[in-house]
Amino acid sequence: MKIRFILGMILICALGSLQAQKQITLEEIWQQYQFMPKSVPGFNFQADGLHYTRLEDNQINQYDLTTGKKTLTIFDREVARNSNKELASDIDSYKFNADESKIIIKTNSEKIYRRSSKADFFVWDVKTKSLTTVSTIGKQGYATLSPDGNKIAYVVGNDLYYRDLISMEEFRVTRDGRKNHIINGSADWVYEEELAMAKAFDWSPDSKHIAFMRFDETRVREFTMTTHNDDVYPEYVTFKYPKVGEDNAIVTLHIFHVENKKTTLVDAGYEKEGATQEEQIYFPRIKWTTDPAKLCITKMNRFQNEVELL
């Protein structure tokens, strides 16, 4: 009898608890986000090991790592607009250079595929409190400061550019970029989706050279995709998309010499025209070593079972 009584009380309590529970609605889940787990907002550690920074209300604020207290506002959009009125939009993200003397500010981001995007970029000089517009010829991709902080490279359309932040001159590194034909400095669809890369250029450690990849998509067949945005009617996007067994883009590697403005083709052993699938090649990564005279190239066959480092 005692066991039955205890079990009965447990059952009554359980039923009472269930009846007392509130029904969960879809609005609470997806509109009000009442059940989202708490998380730590994005932050960046600083080089001194004592502070971190966070983007808050268009400000980059510095915090003490041990106390969590705010110690400094490093960047404020409203203050920055005193030197450059072109910065009108909300800040999407930011990135310090190595010595934290400059900050790349990203606004008006526009996604392309999974990893690729373009945006309006600015450079904030922490010491002089001045803001530089990276380019006005179009939205830029993958804006990257040179190691010395005096230049910034980026892609506009299908061509690679850089701006000298001292003279403020803008230089066009390549001139043959064309949609669905030639891409310079950024990856094609295959490299982005299958090899997890979007930016396809790299500054040398002495800031005197830019290594970049060139994708010739001429032989790749086109694919048209229907995209449903916020409009009533869908949009149709046509791009080069090699299906299994079809031709990939032909990729070549180049080094641009900043001082003499000349470009050198890297001898990396490219596939010949009409190469079979067994002879076709990928270059999944290019990266300068700490030696400014040495560029490291990853080379892989299309079957992806052999890798060389050149």
mmCIF file of C-alpha atoms in Angstrom:
data_model
loop_
_atom_site.group_PDB
_atom_site.id
_atom_site.type_symbol
_atom_site.label_atom_id
_atom_site.label_comp_id
_atom_site.label_asym_id
_atom_site.label_seq_id
_atom_site.Cartn_x
_atom_site.Cartn_y
_atom_site.Cartn_z
ATOM 1 C CA MET A 1 0.000 0.000 0.000
ATOM 2 C CA LYS A 2 2.775 2.413 0.931
ATOM 3 C CA ILE A 3 4.520 1.890 -2.433
ATOM 4 C CA ARG A 4 1.245 2.460 -4.327
ATOM 5 C CA PHE A 5 0.604 5.648 -2.359
ATOM 6 C CA ILE A 6 4.095 6.977 -3.127
ATOM 7 C CA LEU A 7 3.776 6.131 -6.833
ATOM 8 C CA GLY A 8 0.351 7.773 -6.934
ATOM 9 C CA MET A 9 1.693 10.961 -5.363
ATOM 10 C CA ILE A 10 4.564 11.051 -7.861
ATOM 11 C CA LEU A 11 2.100 10.660 -10.736
ATOM 12 C CA ILE A 12 -0.164 13.429 -9.370
ATOM 13 C CA CYS A 13 2.811 15.777 -8.961
ATOM 14 C CA ALA A 14 4.039 14.995 -12.470
ATOM 15 C CA LEU A 15 0.615 15.641 -14.010
ATOM 16 C CA GLY A 16 0.265 18.831 -12.030
ATOM 17 C CA SER A 17 3.669 19.952 -13.234
ATOM 18 C CA LEU A 18 2.753 19.236 -16.858
ATOM 19 C CA GLN A 19 -0.507 21.164 -16.534
ATOM 20 C CA ALA A 20 1.345 24.095 -14.977
ATOM 21 C CA GLN A 21 3.824 24.278 -17.840
ATOM 22 C CA LYS A 22 3.170 26.989 -20.408
ATOM 23 C CA GLN A 23 2.725 26.031 -24.046
ATOM 24 C CA ILE A 24 5.673 27.118 -26.204
ATOM 25 C CA THR A 25 4.746 29.088 -29.317
ATOM 26 C CA LEU A 26 6.604 29.530 -32.598
ATOM 27 C CA GLU A 27 6.574 33.281 -32.025
ATOM 28 C CA GLU A 28 8.468 32.841 -28.753
ATOM 29 C CA ILE A 29 11.016 30.628 -30.477
ATOM 30 C CA TRP A 30 11.653 32.498 -33.732
ATOM 31 C CA GLN A 31 10.402 36.068 -33.241
ATOM 32 C CA GLN A 32 11.224 36.768 -29.607
ATOM 33 C CA TYR A 33 14.125 34.260 -29.287
ATOM 34 C CA GLN A 34 13.151 33.536 -25.675
ATOM 35 C CA PHE A 35 14.895 30.160 -25.672
ATOM 36 C CA MET A 36 18.159 31.101 -27.343
ATOM 37 C CA PRO A 37 21.168 30.089 -25.232
ATOM 38 C CA LYS A 38 23.265 32.908 -23.826
ATOM 39 C CA SER A 39 26.633 33.319 -25.487
ATOM 40 C CA VAL A 40 29.705 35.511 -25.359
ATOM 41 C CA PRO A 41 29.541 38.191 -28.119
ATOM 42 C CA GLY A 42 32.383 38.386 -30.605
ATOM 43 C CA PHE A 43 35.626 39.877 -29.364
ATOM 44 C CA ASN A 44 39.280 40.130 -30.414
ATOM 45 C CA PHE A 45 42.294 39.715 -28.166
ATOM 46 C CA GLN A 46 44.917 42.440 -28.461
ATOM 47 C CA ALA A 47 48.627 41.891 -28.927
ATOM 48 C CA ASP A 48 49.549 43.021 -25.409
ATOM 49 C CA GLY A 49 47.742 40.026 -23.906
ATOM 50 C CA LEU A 50 46.041 42.355 -21.408
ATOM 51 C CA HIS A 51 43.056 43.621 -23.368
ATOM 52 C CA TYR A 52 40.358 42.600 -25.798
ATOM 53 C CA THR A 53 38.124 44.655 -28.096
ATOM 54 C CA ARG A 54 34.481 44.455 -29.094
ATOM 55 C CA LEU A 55 32.299 46.139 -31.718
ATOM 56 C CA GLU A 56 29.397 47.864 -29.966
ATOM 57 C CA ASP A 57 27.025 50.417 -31.494
ATOM 58 C CA ASN A 58 29.527 51.358 -34.210
ATOM 59 C CA GLN A 59 32.334 51.731 -31.686
ATOM 60 C CA ILE A 60 35.394 49.547 -31.151
ATOM 61 C CA ASN A 61 35.810 49.443 -27.387
ATOM 62 C CA GLN A 62 38.773 48.112 -25.429
ATOM 63 C CA TYR A 63 38.318 46.111 -22.218
ATOM 64 C CA ASP A 64 40.656 44.965 -19.469
ATOM 65 C CA LEU A 65 40.991 41.191 -19.709
ATOM 66 C CA THR A 66 41.235 40.663 -15.941
ATOM 67 C CA THR A 67 38.424 42.945 -14.774
ATOM 68 C CA GLY A 68 36.185 43.106 -17.844
ATOM 69 C CA LYS A 69 35.963 46.880 -17.457
ATOM 70 C CA LYS A 70 35.988 49.196 -20.453
ATOM 71 C CA THR A 71 39.261 51.110 -20.674
ATOM 72 C CA LEU A 72 39.140 52.925 -24.024
ATOM 73 C CA THR A 73 37.115 53.633 -27.169
ATOM 74 C CA ILE A 74 39.584 52.985 -29.981
ATOM 75 C CA PHE A 75 37.198 53.815 -32.818
ATOM 76 C CA ASP A 76 33.914 55.701 -32.960
ATOM 77 C CA ARG A 77 32.064 55.966 -36.253
ATOM 78 C CA GLU A 78 30.648 59.404 -35.438
ATOM 79 C CA VAL A 79 34.108 60.743 -34.602
ATOM 80 C CA ALA A 80 35.599 59.093 -37.709
ATOM 81 C CA ARG A 81 33.003 60.793 -39.908
ATOM 82 C CA ASN A 82 34.559 64.133 -39.011
ATOM 83 C CA SER A 83 37.464 63.190 -41.286
ATOM 84 C CA ASN A 84 35.493 61.168 -43.856
ATOM 85 C CA LYS A 85 31.779 61.683 -44.512
ATOM 86 C CA GLU A 86 31.647 58.606 -46.765
ATOM 87 C CA LEU A 87 31.400 56.360 -43.707
ATOM 88 C CA ALA A 88 27.637 56.522 -43.289
ATOM 89 C CA SER A 89 26.596 52.889 -42.747
ATOM 90 C CA ASP A 90 26.787 50.637 -39.726
ATOM 91 C CA ILE A 91 30.070 48.811 -39.124
ATOM 92 C CA ASP A 92 29.848 45.123 -40.053
ATOM 93 C CA SER A 93 33.271 44.037 -38.810
ATOM 94 C CA TYR A 94 36.822 45.230 -38.201
ATOM 95 C CA LYS A 95 40.368 43.884 -38.213
ATOM 96 C CA PHE A 96 43.631 45.239 -36.780
ATOM 97 C CA ASN A 97 46.923 44.990 -38.637
ATOM 98 C CA ALA A 98 49.856 43.228 -36.939
ATOM 99 C CA ASP A 99 51.100 46.178 -34.845
ATOM 100 C CA GLU A 100 47.542 47.465 -34.243
ATOM 101 C CA SER A 101 48.379 50.853 -35.727
ATOM 102 C CA LYS A 102 45.594 50.577 -38.317
ATOM 103 C CA ILE A 103 42.131 49.055 -38.452
ATOM 104 C CA ILE A 104 40.271 47.817 -41.531
ATOM 105 C CA ILE A 105 36.604 48.815 -41.218
ATOM 106 C CA LYS A 106 34.021 46.851 -43.232
ATOM 107 C CA THR A 107 30.544 48.198 -44.085
ATOM 108 C CA ASN A 108 27.692 47.455 -46.521
ATOM 109 C CA SER A 109 28.663 43.796 -46.836
ATOM 110 C CA GLU A 110 27.123 41.882 -49.718
ATOM 111 C CA LYS A 111 27.356 38.097 -49.767
ATOM 112 C CA ILE A 112 28.187 36.368 -53.061
ATOM 113 C CA TYR A 113 28.473 32.625 -52.359
ATOM 114 C CA ARG A 114 29.242 30.665 -49.191
ATOM 115 C CA ARG A 115 32.567 32.354 -48.338
ATOM 116 C CA SER A 116 32.858 35.229 -50.794
ATOM 117 C CA SER A 117 31.562 38.738 -50.286
ATOM 118 C CA LYS A 118 32.170 42.347 -51.234
ATOM 119 C CA ALA A 119 31.805 45.503 -49.171
ATOM 120 C CA ASP A 120 32.872 49.102 -48.655
ATOM 121 C CA PHE A 121 36.156 49.200 -46.741
ATOM 122 C CA PHE A 122 37.890 51.989 -44.828
ATOM 123 C CA VAL A 123 41.237 52.214 -43.030
ATOM 124 C CA TRP A 124 41.400 53.930 -39.638
ATOM 125 C CA ASP A 125 44.791 55.225 -38.529
ATOM 126 C CA VAL A 126 44.802 54.829 -34.741
ATOM 127 C CA LYS A 127 47.582 57.390 -34.210
ATOM 128 C CA THR A 128 46.489 60.185 -36.549
ATOM 129 C CA LYS A 129 42.745 59.524 -36.085
ATOM 130 C CA SER A 130 42.200 59.716 -39.848
ATOM 131 C CA LEU A 131 39.914 57.585 -42.011
ATOM 132 C CA THR A 132 40.760 56.564 -45.598
ATOM 133 C CA THR A 133 38.274 55.217 -48.145
ATOM 134 C CA VAL A 134 39.849 52.148 -49.736
ATOM 135 C CA SER A 135 38.253 52.621 -53.182
ATOM 136 C CA THR A 136 35.401 54.451 -54.895
ATOM 137 C CA ILE A 137 35.289 52.459 -58.150
ATOM 138 C CA GLY A 138 33.092 49.720 -56.685
ATOM 139 C CA LYS A 139 32.656 47.433 -53.719
ATOM 140 C CA GLN A 140 35.824 45.614 -52.722
ATOM 141 C CA GLY A 141 36.640 42.061 -51.739
ATOM 142 C CA TYR A 142 39.180 40.774 -49.183
ATOM 143 C CA ALA A 143 40.833 44.122 -48.373
ATOM 144 C CA THR A 144 44.183 43.262 -46.763
ATOM 145 C CA LEU A 145 46.832 45.603 -45.359
ATOM 146 C CA SER A 146 50.471 45.029 -46.270
ATOM 147 C CA PRO A 147 52.678 43.966 -43.330
ATOM 148 C CA ASP A 148 54.196 47.464 -43.088
ATOM 149 C CA GLY A 149 50.707 48.987 -42.959
ATOM 150 C CA ASN A 150 51.416 51.407 -45.811
ATOM 151 C CA LYS A 151 49.385 49.711 -48.555
ATOM 152 C CA ILE A 152 46.128 47.816 -48.865
ATOM 153 C CA ALA A 153 45.263 45.264 -51.578
ATOM 154 C CA TYR A 154 41.747 44.286 -52.663
ATOM 155 C CA VAL A 155 39.647 42.951 -55.533
ATOM 156 C CA VAL A 156 37.111 45.019 -57.472
ATOM 157 C CA GLY A 157 35.091 43.148 -60.050
ATOM 158 C CA ASN A 158 37.514 40.507 -61.303
ATOM 159 C CA ASP A 159 40.718 42.543 -60.994
ATOM 160 C CA LEU A 160 43.299 43.047 -58.246
ATOM 161 C CA TYR A 161 44.144 46.553 -56.990
ATOM 162 C CA TYR A 162 46.073 48.183 -54.180
ATOM 163 C CA ARG A 163 46.182 51.662 -52.655
ATOM 164 C CA ASP A 164 49.286 53.359 -51.313
ATOM 165 C CA LEU A 165 48.130 54.841 -47.999
ATOM 166 C CA ILE A 166 50.971 57.386 -47.984
ATOM 167 C CA SER A 167 50.568 58.871 -51.468
ATOM 168 C CA MET A 168 46.875 57.843 -51.612
ATOM 169 C CA GLU A 169 47.400 56.617 -55.177
ATOM 170 C CA GLU A 170 45.322 53.654 -56.357
ATOM 171 C CA PHE A 171 47.060 51.106 -58.599
ATOM 172 C CA ARG A 172 45.449 48.497 -60.831
ATOM 173 C CA VAL A 173 47.505 45.290 -60.730
ATOM 174 C CA THR A 174 45.535 43.353 -63.393
ATOM 175 C CA ARG A 175 43.478 44.543 -66.353
ATOM 176 C CA ASP A 176 42.055 41.433 -67.994
ATOM 177 C CA GLY A 177 39.393 40.533 -65.421
ATOM 178 C CA ARG A 178 35.992 39.850 -66.929
ATOM 179 C CA LYS A 179 32.861 38.229 -65.510
ATOM 180 C CA ASN A 180 32.576 34.536 -66.399
ATOM 181 C CA HIS A 181 35.956 34.637 -68.147
ATOM 182 C CA ILE A 182 38.942 35.793 -66.058
ATOM 183 C CA ILE A 183 39.217 36.207 -62.265
ATOM 184 C CA ASN A 184 42.270 37.763 -60.598
ATOM 185 C CA GLY A 185 42.904 37.666 -56.861
ATOM 186 C CA SER A 186 39.751 35.837 -55.803
ATOM 187 C CA ALA A 187 38.691 32.223 -56.167
ATOM 188 C CA ASP A 188 36.286 30.735 -58.659
ATOM 189 C CA TRP A 189 33.256 28.711 -57.520
ATOM 190 C CA VAL A 190 35.153 25.393 -57.376
ATOM 191 C CA TYR A 191 37.990 26.689 -55.203
ATOM 192 C CA GLU A 192 35.588 28.511 -52.901
ATOM 193 C CA GLU A 193 33.179 25.629 -52.424
ATOM 194 C CA GLU A 194 35.448 22.583 -52.604
ATOM 195 C CA LEU A 195 38.789 23.976 -51.344
ATOM 196 C CA ALA A 196 37.383 26.410 -48.750
ATOM 197 C CA MET A 197 39.047 29.591 -49.997
ATOM 198 C CA ALA A 198 37.822 32.925 -51.343
ATOM 199 C CA LYS A 199 40.771 35.341 -51.201
ATOM 200 C CA ALA A 200 43.431 34.349 -53.724
ATOM 201 C CA PHE A 201 46.308 36.763 -53.067
ATOM 202 C CA ASP A 202 48.955 37.279 -50.372
ATOM 203 C CA TRP A 203 51.374 40.077 -49.415
ATOM 204 C CA SER A 204 55.059 39.236 -49.048
ATOM 205 C CA PRO A 205 56.430 39.854 -45.520
ATOM 206 C CA ASP A 206 58.504 42.834 -46.767
ATOM 207 C CA SER A 207 55.420 44.403 -48.439
ATOM 208 C CA LYS A 208 57.217 44.523 -51.812
ATOM 209 C CA HIS A 209 55.296 41.818 -53.663
ATOM 210 C CA ILE A 210 51.783 40.459 -54.039
ATOM 211 C CA ALA A 211 51.368 36.831 -55.053
ATOM 212 C CA PHE A 212 47.989 36.148 -56.677
ATOM 213 C CA MET A 213 46.047 33.503 -58.553
ATOM 214 C CA ARG A 214 44.469 33.947 -61.966
ATOM 215 C CA PHE A 215 41.474 31.814 -62.986
ATOM 216 C CA ASP A 216 40.740 31.423 -66.690
ATOM 217 C CA GLU A 217 37.130 30.195 -66.818
ATOM 218 C CA THR A 218 36.785 30.459 -70.583
ATOM 219 C CA ARG A 219 36.428 26.705 -71.141
ATOM 220 C CA VAL A 220 34.085 26.128 -68.172
ATOM 221 C CA ARG A 221 30.426 25.627 -69.025
ATOM 222 C CA GLU A 222 27.787 27.975 -67.624
ATOM 223 C CA PHE A 223 24.991 27.191 -65.197
ATOM 224 C CA THR A 224 21.938 29.364 -64.493
ATOM 225 C CA MET A 225 20.556 29.413 -60.949
ATOM 226 C CA THR A 226 17.246 30.867 -59.771
ATOM 227 C CA THR A 227 17.594 33.031 -56.662
ATOM 228 C CA HIS A 228 14.620 34.104 -54.549
ATOM 229 C CA ASN A 229 15.327 37.356 -52.736
ATOM 230 C CA ASP A 230 12.813 39.796 -51.267
ATOM 231 C CA ASP A 231 11.322 40.713 -54.627
ATOM 232 C CA VAL A 232 8.102 39.317 -56.055
ATOM 233 C CA TYR A 233 9.958 37.845 -59.027
ATOM 234 C CA PRO A 234 13.089 35.668 -58.806
ATOM 235 C CA GLU A 235 16.439 36.583 -60.306
ATOM 236 C CA TYR A 236 18.495 34.389 -62.625
ATOM 237 C CA VAL A 237 22.231 34.231 -62.018
ATOM 238 C CA THR A 238 24.490 32.663 -64.647
ATOM 239 C CA PHE A 239 27.992 31.625 -63.597
ATOM 240 C CA LYS A 240 30.728 29.181 -64.532
ATOM 241 C CA TYR A 241 30.015 25.877 -62.817
ATOM 242 C CA PRO A 242 31.900 22.707 -63.778
ATOM 243 C CA LYS A 243 29.939 19.572 -62.988
ATOM 244 C CA VAL A 244 31.618 16.264 -62.213
ATOM 245 C CA GLY A 245 34.007 15.309 -65.004
ATOM 246 C CA GLU A 246 33.676 18.650 -66.808
ATOM 247 C CA ASP A 247 36.505 21.142 -67.406
ATOM 248 C CA ASN A 248 37.693 23.287 -64.508
ATOM 249 C CA ALA A 249 39.190 26.754 -64.814
ATOM 250 C CA ILE A 250 42.872 26.924 -65.761
ATOM 251 C CA VAL A 251 44.744 28.435 -62.798
ATOM 252 C CA THR A 252 48.092 30.231 -63.003
ATOM 253 C CA LEU A 253 50.134 31.896 -60.255
ATOM 254 C CA HIS A 254 51.736 35.333 -60.510
ATOM 255 C CA ILE A 255 53.855 37.743 -58.466
ATOM 256 C CA PHE A 256 53.347 41.484 -58.777
ATOM 257 C CA HIS A 257 56.417 43.618 -57.998
ATOM 258 C CA VAL A 258 55.249 46.801 -56.253
ATOM 259 C CA GLU A 259 58.350 48.865 -57.019
ATOM 260 C CA ASN A 260 58.567 48.321 -60.794
ATOM 261 C CA LYS A 261 54.847 47.533 -61.305
ATOM 262 C CA LYS A 262 55.651 44.366 -63.260
ATOM 263 C CA THR A 263 54.112 40.922 -62.950
ATOM 264 C CA THR A 264 56.015 37.626 -63.148
ATOM 265 C CA LEU A 265 54.492 34.244 -63.974
ATOM 266 C CA VAL A 266 55.438 31.660 -61.339
ATOM 267 C CA ASP A 267 56.888 28.462 -62.767
ATOM 268 C CA ALA A 268 54.701 25.945 -60.917
ATOM 269 C CA GLY A 269 54.288 23.285 -63.603
ATOM 270 C CA TYR A 270 50.855 23.919 -65.114
ATOM 271 C CA GLU A 271 48.564 21.486 -66.869
ATOM 272 C CA LYS A 272 48.805 21.398 -70.647
ATOM 273 C CA GLU A 273 45.916 22.252 -72.924
ATOM 274 C CA GLY A 274 43.713 19.221 -73.415
ATOM 275 C CA ALA A 275 44.982 17.616 -70.210
ATOM 276 C CA THR A 276 43.080 14.560 -69.027
ATOM 277 C CA GLN A 277 41.463 14.520 -65.588
ATOM 278 C CA GLU A 278 44.474 12.551 -64.317
ATOM 279 C CA GLU A 279 46.736 15.394 -65.499
ATOM 280 C CA GLN A 280 44.615 18.303 -64.203
ATOM 281 C CA ILE A 281 45.846 20.364 -61.244
ATOM 282 C CA TYR A 282 44.604 22.356 -58.261
ATOM 283 C CA PHE A 283 46.537 24.977 -56.292
ATOM 284 C CA PRO A 284 44.602 24.961 -52.988
ATOM 285 C CA ARG A 285 46.808 27.534 -51.236
ATOM 286 C CA ILE A 286 49.566 30.091 -51.804
ATOM 287 C CA LYS A 287 51.359 31.618 -48.827
ATOM 288 C CA TRP A 288 54.561 33.600 -48.370
ATOM 289 C CA THR A 289 57.062 32.129 -45.948
ATOM 290 C CA THR A 290 58.808 34.375 -43.411
ATOM 291 C CA ASP A 291 61.504 34.765 -46.075
ATOM 292 C CA PRO A 292 60.302 37.454 -48.540
ATOM 293 C CA ALA A 293 62.172 35.634 -51.319
ATOM 294 C CA LYS A 294 60.205 32.408 -50.870
ATOM 295 C CA LEU A 295 56.585 31.741 -51.737
ATOM 296 C CA CYS A 296 55.064 28.412 -50.668
ATOM 297 C CA ILE A 297 52.644 26.822 -53.135
ATOM 298 C CA THR A 298 50.369 23.852 -52.465
ATOM 299 C CA LYS A 299 49.850 21.777 -55.598
ATOM 300 C CA MET A 300 47.383 18.894 -55.858
ATOM 301 C CA ASN A 301 46.056 16.614 -58.560
ATOM 302 C CA ARG A 302 42.357 16.669 -59.440
ATOM 303 C CA PHE A 303 41.802 13.290 -57.777
ATOM 304 C CA GLN A 304 43.111 14.906 -54.572
ATOM 305 C CA ASN A 305 45.287 11.995 -53.498
ATOM 306 C CA GLU A 306 48.704 13.611 -54.064
ATOM 307 C CA VAL A 307 49.979 16.898 -52.605
ATOM 308 C CA GLU A 308 53.222 18.761 -53.286
ATOM 309 C CA LEU A 309 54.641 21.810 -51.514
ATOM 310 C CA LEU A 310 56.678 23.966 -53.894
#
